[in-house]
C-alpha cells in the first residue's frame, strides 16, 4: 500500500502535466485547461481509487476515502500547517469557496441520510459539480486577475514537446491505474487480516495517503510565505471529494452504509466543516486560523482516529 501511494501521487502529477501540455498543443485556451484538466486532475488519485474500488465490489472504500479525506484535509492538513504558521482566509475563499463547501457538505449529508448512496444521489452531486464549475467560469470572466492567475499556473505545466507530453500522459495514466489497484487490493487485504470493515481502512490509511499532496502543498506554501493559498487548496479539494469522487460509487455500484458510519464519520466531517466556517466568519476582524485553532483541529483529528481504532477493535 505504501508503494502504491507513492506511485499514485507521482503518476497523478505526471498525468496532469502531460494532459495539460497535450491540451495546450491542441490550442485549448489555458483558462479552460486550468478549470478542467488541472482542477479535476488534482483529484485523480481519489477518483481512480473510487473507480477501482467500485469495480472490485468494495464501494464503501470509495465512500470512506471521500469522507475521510475531507476530515483529514481539515483536521490533519490545516491543523498541522496552522500550528506552524497561522493561515489567513483569502477574500475569494470567504466569498465563494466556503459557502460552496458548506452547501456541498450539507447536501451530501442529506443524500446519505437514508444510509444509501445510489444513482439519483450520484447524478445530483454531479449536477452540483457542473453548477460549481459554471460559477467558476463566470467568476473568471468577471475577474480578469483570477483568469490570469489560472492561466499562469497552467503555463508552468505546458513547457514540453508534444511527444513528451503524450508520453507522460499515457505513462501517468497507466501507473495511476496500476497503483490505484494496488492501494484498493491492499486495503481489502489489510481489512481482512485485521478483521475490520474496509471502510475503516479507507477512512484512515487511504484518506491520509491521498491527502499527502494537500499536506505537502499547504506546508510548502506556508514555509514559502504564501500561507494565504493553503486554505483555498484544502477547501477546493474537499469540494471535489464530495462532488467528483463520491458520485463514482453512487453511479457504478450503489450501496448502503452502516448507520455508525453516517453518524460518526459523516457527522465528524460536518462538524469539522462547520468549525472551519466559524473560524472563517467569526466576529473578529482578522479572518485567520490561529495556532490555537490549528491545535483544536489537530487534536480533534487525533481523537477521531483514536475513536475509530477503539471501535474497530470492539
mmCIF file of C-alpha atoms in Angstrom:
data_model
loop_
_atom_site.group_PDB
_atom_site.id
_atom_site.type_symbol
_atom_site.label_atom_id
_atom_site.label_comp_id
_atom_site.label_asym_id
_atom_site.label_seq_id
_atom_site.Cartn_x
_atom_site.Cartn_y
_atom_site.Cartn_z
ATOM 1 C CA UNK A 1 0.000 0.000 0.000
ATOM 2 C CA UNK A 2 2.827 2.418 0.822
ATOM 3 C CA UNK A 3 4.445 1.779 -2.566
ATOM 4 C CA UNK A 4 1.029 2.207 -4.154
ATOM 5 C CA UNK A 5 0.594 5.633 -2.532
ATOM 6 C CA UNK A 6 3.990 6.858 -3.733
ATOM 7 C CA UNK A 7 3.325 5.764 -7.318
ATOM 8 C CA UNK A 8 -0.275 7.056 -7.138
ATOM 9 C CA UNK A 9 0.797 10.585 -6.204
ATOM 10 C CA UNK A 10 3.706 10.609 -8.685
ATOM 11 C CA UNK A 11 1.629 9.298 -11.581
ATOM 12 C CA UNK A 12 -1.228 11.744 -10.922
ATOM 13 C CA UNK A 13 1.245 14.624 -11.125
ATOM 14 C CA UNK A 14 2.651 13.328 -14.438
ATOM 15 C CA UNK A 15 -0.837 12.700 -15.803
ATOM 16 C CA UNK A 16 -1.968 16.258 -15.082
ATOM 17 C CA UNK A 17 1.214 17.766 -16.552
ATOM 18 C CA UNK A 18 1.007 15.604 -19.685
ATOM 19 C CA UNK A 19 -2.714 16.225 -20.189
ATOM 20 C CA UNK A 20 -2.285 19.982 -19.745
ATOM 21 C CA UNK A 21 0.576 20.055 -22.268
ATOM 22 C CA UNK A 22 -1.377 17.984 -24.807
ATOM 23 C CA UNK A 23 -4.411 20.236 -24.419
ATOM 24 C CA UNK A 24 -2.210 23.288 -24.821
ATOM 25 C CA UNK A 25 -0.686 21.860 -28.038
ATOM 26 C CA UNK A 26 -4.239 21.404 -29.349
ATOM 27 C CA UNK A 27 -4.710 25.151 -28.752
ATOM 28 C CA UNK A 28 -7.181 24.702 -25.939
ATOM 29 C CA UNK A 29 -7.284 28.022 -24.010
ATOM 30 C CA UNK A 30 -5.168 27.942 -20.851
ATOM 31 C CA UNK A 31 -8.146 29.090 -18.813
ATOM 32 C CA UNK A 32 -10.167 26.064 -19.944
ATOM 33 C CA UNK A 33 -7.228 23.751 -19.168
ATOM 34 C CA UNK A 34 -6.935 25.214 -15.681
ATOM 35 C CA UNK A 35 -10.659 24.884 -14.984
ATOM 36 C CA UNK A 36 -10.883 21.277 -16.199
ATOM 37 C CA UNK A 37 -7.656 19.297 -16.597
ATOM 38 C CA UNK A 38 -5.783 20.820 -13.678
ATOM 39 C CA UNK A 39 -8.635 21.326 -11.203
ATOM 40 C CA UNK A 40 -10.232 17.895 -11.697
ATOM 41 C CA UNK A 41 -6.868 16.207 -12.326
ATOM 42 C CA UNK A 42 -5.650 17.031 -8.840
ATOM 43 C CA UNK A 43 -8.354 14.669 -7.540
ATOM 44 C CA UNK A 44 -7.254 11.896 -9.923
ATOM 45 C CA UNK A 45 -5.898 9.644 -7.116
ATOM 46 C CA UNK A 46 -9.195 9.726 -5.225
ATOM 47 C CA UNK A 47 -11.256 9.294 -8.405
ATOM 48 C CA UNK A 48 -9.212 6.308 -9.642
ATOM 49 C CA UNK A 49 -9.301 4.655 -6.226
ATOM 50 C CA UNK A 50 -13.081 5.139 -6.227
ATOM 51 C CA UNK A 51 -13.443 3.636 -9.707
ATOM 52 C CA UNK A 52 -11.313 0.561 -8.986
ATOM 53 C CA UNK A 53 -12.834 0.023 -5.540
ATOM 54 C CA UNK A 54 -16.284 0.010 -7.145
ATOM 55 C CA UNK A 55 -15.116 -2.392 -9.855
ATOM 56 C CA UNK A 56 -13.694 -4.669 -7.144
ATOM 57 C CA UNK A 57 -17.056 -4.697 -5.381
ATOM 58 C CA UNK A 58 -15.921 -2.525 -2.472
ATOM 59 C CA UNK A 59 -17.730 0.820 -2.970
ATOM 60 C CA UNK A 60 -17.520 1.605 0.742
ATOM 61 C CA UNK A 61 -13.767 2.098 0.257
ATOM 62 C CA UNK A 62 -14.576 4.876 -2.213
ATOM 63 C CA UNK A 63 -17.159 6.415 0.122
ATOM 64 C CA UNK A 64 -14.806 6.232 3.096
ATOM 65 C CA UNK A 65 -11.967 7.740 1.055
ATOM 66 C CA UNK A 66 -14.027 10.797 0.090
ATOM 67 C CA UNK A 67 -15.340 11.395 3.609
ATOM 68 C CA UNK A 68 -12.074 10.513 5.333
ATOM 69 C CA UNK A 69 -10.055 12.759 3.011
ATOM 70 C CA UNK A 70 -12.258 15.735 3.886
ATOM 71 C CA UNK A 71 -11.780 15.049 7.594
ATOM 72 C CA UNK A 72 -8.006 14.618 7.125
ATOM 73 C CA UNK A 73 -7.719 17.758 4.985
ATOM 74 C CA UNK A 74 -9.222 19.924 7.715
ATOM 75 C CA UNK A 75 -8.071 18.132 10.856
ATOM 76 C CA UNK A 76 -4.619 16.972 9.789
ATOM 77 C CA UNK A 77 -3.575 19.241 6.898
ATOM 78 C CA UNK A 78 -4.948 22.587 8.078
ATOM 79 C CA UNK A 79 -4.451 21.725 11.735
ATOM 80 C CA UNK A 80 -0.804 20.753 11.367
ATOM 81 C CA UNK A 81 0.002 23.627 8.993
ATOM 82 C CA UNK A 82 -1.671 26.231 11.217
ATOM 83 C CA UNK A 83 0.472 25.017 14.122
ATOM 84 C CA UNK A 84 3.496 26.054 12.048
ATOM 85 C CA UNK A 85 2.127 29.262 10.529
ATOM 86 C CA UNK A 86 -1.280 30.937 11.157
ATOM 87 C CA UNK A 87 -3.368 30.632 7.969
ATOM 88 C CA UNK A 88 -5.325 33.643 6.657
ATOM 89 C CA UNK A 89 -8.522 33.286 4.619
ATOM 90 C CA UNK A 90 -8.471 34.886 1.188
ATOM 91 C CA UNK A 91 -11.461 37.094 0.381
ATOM 92 C CA UNK A 92 -12.360 34.895 -2.593
ATOM 93 C CA UNK A 93 -12.429 31.804 -0.341
ATOM 94 C CA UNK A 94 -14.717 33.566 2.149
ATOM 95 C CA UNK A 95 -16.985 34.859 -0.601
ATOM 96 C CA UNK A 96 -17.135 31.875 -2.974
ATOM 97 C CA UNK A 97 -15.480 28.592 -1.923
ATOM 98 C CA UNK A 98 -16.523 28.337 1.740
ATOM 99 C CA UNK A 99 -20.262 28.785 1.069
ATOM 100 C CA UNK A 100 -19.972 26.219 -1.715
ATOM 101 C CA UNK A 101 -18.219 23.746 0.593
ATOM 102 C CA UNK A 102 -20.874 24.238 3.270
ATOM 103 C CA UNK A 103 -23.620 23.633 0.699
ATOM 104 C CA UNK A 104 -21.907 20.532 -0.727
ATOM 105 C CA UNK A 105 -21.358 19.120 2.782
ATOM 106 C CA UNK A 106 -24.978 19.742 3.778
ATOM 107 C CA UNK A 107 -26.369 18.161 0.604
ATOM 108 C CA UNK A 108 -24.030 15.171 0.941
ATOM 109 C CA UNK A 109 -25.351 14.643 4.452
ATOM 110 C CA UNK A 110 -28.898 14.755 3.094
ATOM 111 C CA UNK A 111 -28.067 12.298 0.286
ATOM 112 C CA UNK A 112 -26.661 9.795 2.795
ATOM 113 C CA UNK A 113 -29.375 10.339 5.405
ATOM 114 C CA UNK A 114 -31.131 7.107 4.367
ATOM 115 C CA UNK A 115 -27.788 5.232 4.671
ATOM 116 C CA UNK A 116 -27.840 4.633 0.898
ATOM 117 C CA UNK A 117 -25.773 6.140 -1.910
ATOM 118 C CA UNK A 118 -27.478 5.480 -5.220
ATOM 119 C CA UNK A 119 -27.871 6.584 -8.815
ATOM 120 C CA UNK A 120 -30.060 9.609 -8.069
ATOM 121 C CA UNK A 121 -27.584 10.807 -5.432
ATOM 122 C CA UNK A 122 -24.673 10.480 -7.874
ATOM 123 C CA UNK A 123 -26.468 12.395 -10.617
ATOM 124 C CA UNK A 124 -27.474 15.098 -8.149
ATOM 125 C CA UNK A 125 -23.896 15.557 -6.894
ATOM 126 C CA UNK A 126 -22.555 15.690 -10.473
ATOM 127 C CA UNK A 127 -25.118 18.351 -11.376
ATOM 128 C CA UNK A 128 -23.944 20.323 -8.363
ATOM 129 C CA UNK A 129 -20.358 19.936 -9.615
ATOM 130 C CA UNK A 130 -21.413 21.263 -13.025
ATOM 131 C CA UNK A 131 -23.100 24.261 -11.439
ATOM 132 C CA UNK A 132 -19.969 24.937 -9.410
ATOM 133 C CA UNK A 133 -17.729 24.759 -12.493
ATOM 134 C CA UNK A 134 -20.082 27.109 -14.352
ATOM 135 C CA UNK A 135 -19.939 29.585 -11.478
ATOM 136 C CA UNK A 136 -16.144 29.421 -11.595
ATOM 137 C CA UNK A 137 -16.167 30.165 -15.339
ATOM 138 C CA UNK A 138 -18.416 33.167 -14.737
ATOM 139 C CA UNK A 139 -16.098 34.362 -11.963
ATOM 140 C CA UNK A 140 -13.051 34.213 -14.222
ATOM 141 C CA UNK A 141 -14.866 36.275 -16.850
ATOM 142 C CA UNK A 142 -15.804 38.913 -14.291
ATOM 143 C CA UNK A 143 -12.403 38.828 -12.577
ATOM 144 C CA UNK A 144 -9.554 39.108 -15.128
ATOM 145 C CA UNK A 145 -6.956 38.750 -12.353
ATOM 146 C CA UNK A 146 -8.347 35.319 -11.450
ATOM 147 C CA UNK A 147 -8.253 34.232 -15.092
ATOM 148 C CA UNK A 148 -4.658 35.406 -15.434
ATOM 149 C CA UNK A 149 -3.662 33.528 -12.265
ATOM 150 C CA UNK A 150 -5.180 30.285 -13.582
ATOM 151 C CA UNK A 151 -3.516 30.739 -16.996
ATOM 152 C CA UNK A 152 -0.162 31.431 -15.315
ATOM 153 C CA UNK A 153 -0.494 28.234 -13.253
ATOM 154 C CA UNK A 154 -1.168 26.241 -16.418
ATOM 155 C CA UNK A 155 1.803 27.825 -18.208
ATOM 156 C CA UNK A 156 4.143 26.173 -15.709
ATOM 157 C CA UNK A 157 2.814 22.761 -16.787
ATOM 158 C CA UNK A 158 2.912 23.148 -20.556
ATOM 159 C CA UNK A 159 6.615 23.655 -21.296
ATOM 160 C CA UNK A 160 7.232 20.330 -23.055
ATOM 161 C CA UNK A 161 7.122 18.924 -26.575
ATOM 162 C CA UNK A 162 4.001 17.174 -27.865
ATOM 163 C CA UNK A 163 5.779 13.797 -27.966
ATOM 164 C CA UNK A 164 6.955 14.190 -24.377
ATOM 165 C CA UNK A 165 3.500 15.371 -23.308
ATOM 166 C CA UNK A 166 1.817 12.262 -24.775
ATOM 167 C CA UNK A 167 4.477 10.070 -23.166
ATOM 168 C CA UNK A 168 3.806 11.436 -19.666
ATOM 169 C CA UNK A 169 0.044 11.442 -20.212
ATOM 170 C CA UNK A 170 -0.075 7.749 -21.157
ATOM 171 C CA UNK A 171 2.590 6.680 -18.653
ATOM 172 C CA UNK A 172 0.904 8.642 -15.873
ATOM 173 C CA UNK A 173 -2.481 7.096 -16.706
ATOM 174 C CA UNK A 174 -1.027 3.573 -16.804
ATOM 175 C CA UNK A 175 0.757 3.867 -13.455
ATOM 176 C CA UNK A 176 -2.220 5.685 -11.935
ATOM 177 C CA UNK A 177 -4.444 2.719 -12.790
ATOM 178 C CA UNK A 178 -1.917 0.174 -11.534
ATOM 179 C CA UNK A 179 -1.143 1.987 -8.288
ATOM 180 C CA UNK A 180 -4.815 2.650 -7.540
ATOM 181 C CA UNK A 181 -5.477 -1.072 -7.967
ATOM 182 C CA UNK A 182 -2.591 -1.862 -5.608
ATOM 183 C CA UNK A 183 -3.992 0.514 -2.988
ATOM 184 C CA UNK A 184 -7.508 -0.947 -3.235
ATOM 185 C CA UNK A 185 -6.390 -4.596 -3.113
ATOM 186 C CA UNK A 186 -4.019 -3.841 -0.222
ATOM 187 C CA UNK A 187 -6.827 -2.095 1.676
ATOM 188 C CA UNK A 188 -9.130 -5.089 1.281
ATOM 189 C CA UNK A 189 -6.356 -7.461 2.415
ATOM 190 C CA UNK A 190 -5.437 -5.321 5.423
ATOM 191 C CA UNK A 191 -9.092 -5.054 6.438
ATOM 192 C CA UNK A 192 -9.490 -8.850 6.134
ATOM 193 C CA UNK A 193 -6.350 -9.576 8.167
ATOM 194 C CA UNK A 194 -7.306 -7.084 10.888
ATOM 195 C CA UNK A 195 -10.929 -8.204 10.913
ATOM 196 C CA UNK A 196 -12.314 -4.700 10.352
ATOM 197 C CA UNK A 197 -14.582 -3.196 7.712
ATOM 198 C CA UNK A 198 -12.790 -1.965 4.552
ATOM 199 C CA UNK A 199 -14.397 1.432 5.121
ATOM 200 C CA UNK A 200 -12.392 1.821 8.342
ATOM 201 C CA UNK A 201 -9.151 1.397 6.380
ATOM 202 C CA UNK A 202 -10.341 3.868 3.746
ATOM 203 C CA UNK A 203 -11.309 6.424 6.424
ATOM 204 C CA UNK A 204 -7.831 6.259 7.945
ATOM 205 C CA UNK A 205 -4.929 4.895 5.906
ATOM 206 C CA UNK A 206 -6.244 5.605 2.389
ATOM 207 C CA UNK A 207 -7.665 9.001 3.395
ATOM 208 C CA UNK A 208 -4.333 10.080 4.880
ATOM 209 C CA UNK A 209 -2.408 8.669 1.900
ATOM 210 C CA UNK A 210 -4.492 10.531 -0.689
ATOM 211 C CA UNK A 211 -4.313 13.706 1.450
ATOM 212 C CA UNK A 212 -0.499 13.751 1.408
ATOM 213 C CA UNK A 213 -0.342 16.025 -1.691
ATOM 214 C CA UNK A 214 -2.555 18.597 0.074
ATOM 215 C CA UNK A 215 -0.388 18.353 3.195
ATOM 216 C CA UNK A 216 2.807 18.848 1.191
ATOM 217 C CA UNK A 217 1.295 21.734 -0.808
ATOM 218 C CA UNK A 218 -0.037 23.603 2.223
ATOM 219 C CA UNK A 219 3.124 23.232 4.298
ATOM 220 C CA UNK A 220 5.256 24.271 1.306
ATOM 221 C CA UNK A 221 3.044 27.311 0.715
ATOM 222 C CA UNK A 222 3.242 28.280 4.390
ATOM 223 C CA UNK A 223 7.022 27.868 4.555
ATOM 224 C CA UNK A 224 7.456 29.920 1.368
ATOM 225 C CA UNK A 225 5.494 32.793 2.927
ATOM 226 C CA UNK A 226 2.323 32.167 0.900
ATOM 227 C CA UNK A 227 0.033 30.827 3.632
ATOM 228 C CA UNK A 228 -2.988 32.541 2.091
ATOM 229 C CA UNK A 229 -3.310 29.855 -0.624
ATOM 230 C CA UNK A 230 -3.287 26.948 1.856
ATOM 231 C CA UNK A 231 -6.941 27.147 2.903
ATOM 232 C CA UNK A 232 -8.084 27.611 -0.696
ATOM 233 C CA UNK A 233 -6.284 24.406 -1.716
ATOM 234 C CA UNK A 234 -7.954 22.390 1.025
ATOM 235 C CA UNK A 235 -11.421 23.862 0.508
ATOM 236 C CA UNK A 236 -11.218 23.208 -3.248
ATOM 237 C CA UNK A 237 -10.039 19.643 -2.643
ATOM 238 C CA UNK A 238 -12.890 18.975 -0.209
ATOM 239 C CA UNK A 239 -15.478 20.264 -2.673
ATOM 240 C CA UNK A 240 -14.149 17.926 -5.379
ATOM 241 C CA UNK A 241 -14.065 14.962 -2.972
ATOM 242 C CA UNK A 242 -17.804 15.369 -2.414
ATOM 243 C CA UNK A 243 -18.892 16.343 -5.908
ATOM 244 C CA UNK A 244 -16.421 14.451 -8.155
ATOM 245 C CA UNK A 245 -15.261 11.436 -6.096
ATOM 246 C CA UNK A 246 -18.411 10.471 -4.184
ATOM 247 C CA UNK A 247 -20.574 10.195 -7.338
ATOM 248 C CA UNK A 248 -18.295 7.418 -8.670
ATOM 249 C CA UNK A 249 -19.503 4.634 -6.336
ATOM 250 C CA UNK A 250 -23.016 6.093 -6.490
ATOM 251 C CA UNK A 251 -23.139 5.630 -10.270
ATOM 252 C CA UNK A 252 -21.059 2.465 -10.605
ATOM 253 C CA UNK A 253 -22.209 0.372 -7.649
ATOM 254 C CA UNK A 254 -24.953 1.895 -5.449
ATOM 255 C CA UNK A 255 -24.574 0.687 -1.880
ATOM 256 C CA UNK A 256 -25.620 1.185 1.712
ATOM 257 C CA UNK A 257 -23.519 2.331 4.647
ATOM 258 C CA UNK A 258 -23.822 1.394 8.311
ATOM 259 C CA UNK A 259 -25.610 3.946 10.481
ATOM 260 C CA UNK A 260 -22.410 4.235 12.573
ATOM 261 C CA UNK A 261 -20.501 5.478 9.533
ATOM 262 C CA UNK A 262 -23.158 8.098 8.924
ATOM 263 C CA UNK A 263 -23.490 9.477 12.449
ATOM 264 C CA UNK A 264 -19.807 9.126 13.349
ATOM 265 C CA UNK A 265 -17.869 9.755 10.106
ATOM 266 C CA UNK A 266 -20.226 11.993 8.127
ATOM 267 C CA UNK A 267 -21.004 13.700 11.436
ATOM 268 C CA UNK A 268 -17.324 14.440 12.128
ATOM 269 C CA UNK A 269 -16.904 15.753 8.561
ATOM 270 C CA UNK A 270 -19.875 18.098 9.036
ATOM 271 C CA UNK A 271 -18.609 19.282 12.450
ATOM 272 C CA UNK A 272 -15.102 19.965 11.112
ATOM 273 C CA UNK A 273 -16.537 21.873 8.135
ATOM 274 C CA UNK A 274 -18.838 23.970 10.336
ATOM 275 C CA UNK A 275 -15.929 24.649 12.703
ATOM 276 C CA UNK A 276 -13.843 25.834 9.737
ATOM 277 C CA UNK A 277 -16.711 28.141 8.730
ATOM 278 C CA UNK A 278 -16.927 29.532 12.272
ATOM 279 C CA UNK A 279 -13.216 30.336 12.188
ATOM 280 C CA UNK A 280 -13.739 31.951 8.766
ATOM 281 C CA UNK A 281 -16.782 34.064 9.594
ATOM 282 C CA UNK A 282 -16.095 34.733 13.274
ATOM 283 C CA UNK A 283 -16.743 38.137 14.786
ATOM 284 C CA UNK A 284 -13.084 39.081 14.998
ATOM 285 C CA UNK A 285 -11.803 41.453 12.328
ATOM 286 C CA UNK A 286 -8.878 39.275 11.219
ATOM 287 C CA UNK A 287 -10.033 36.185 9.292
ATOM 288 C CA UNK A 288 -7.358 33.636 10.132
ATOM 289 C CA UNK A 289 -6.828 30.141 11.544
ATOM 290 C CA UNK A 290 -4.645 30.731 14.588
ATOM 291 C CA UNK A 291 -2.203 28.256 16.115
ATOM 292 C CA UNK A 292 -4.708 27.544 18.879
ATOM 293 C CA UNK A 293 -7.419 26.781 16.333
ATOM 294 C CA UNK A 294 -4.955 24.642 14.409
ATOM 295 C CA UNK A 295 -4.300 22.728 17.640
ATOM 296 C CA UNK A 296 -8.056 22.211 18.054
ATOM 297 C CA UNK A 297 -8.279 20.736 14.542
ATOM 298 C CA UNK A 298 -5.217 18.526 15.027
ATOM 299 C CA UNK A 299 -6.255 17.202 18.441
ATOM 300 C CA UNK A 300 -9.777 16.679 17.131
ATOM 301 C CA UNK A 301 -8.390 14.589 14.286
ATOM 302 C CA UNK A 302 -6.237 12.521 16.650
ATOM 303 C CA UNK A 303 -9.299 11.980 18.812
ATOM 304 C CA UNK A 304 -11.305 10.849 15.788
ATOM 305 C CA UNK A 305 -8.579 8.360 14.800
ATOM 306 C CA UNK A 306 -8.457 7.035 18.362
ATOM 307 C CA UNK A 307 -12.225 6.539 18.347
ATOM 308 C CA UNK A 308 -12.049 4.711 15.017
ATOM 309 C CA UNK A 309 -9.330 2.349 16.250
ATOM 310 C CA UNK A 310 -11.110 1.595 19.546
ATOM 311 C CA UNK A 311 -14.470 0.948 17.907
ATOM 312 C CA UNK A 312 -12.948 -1.235 15.195
ATOM 313 C CA UNK A 313 -11.355 -3.442 17.883
ATOM 314 C CA UNK A 314 -14.570 -3.886 19.875
#
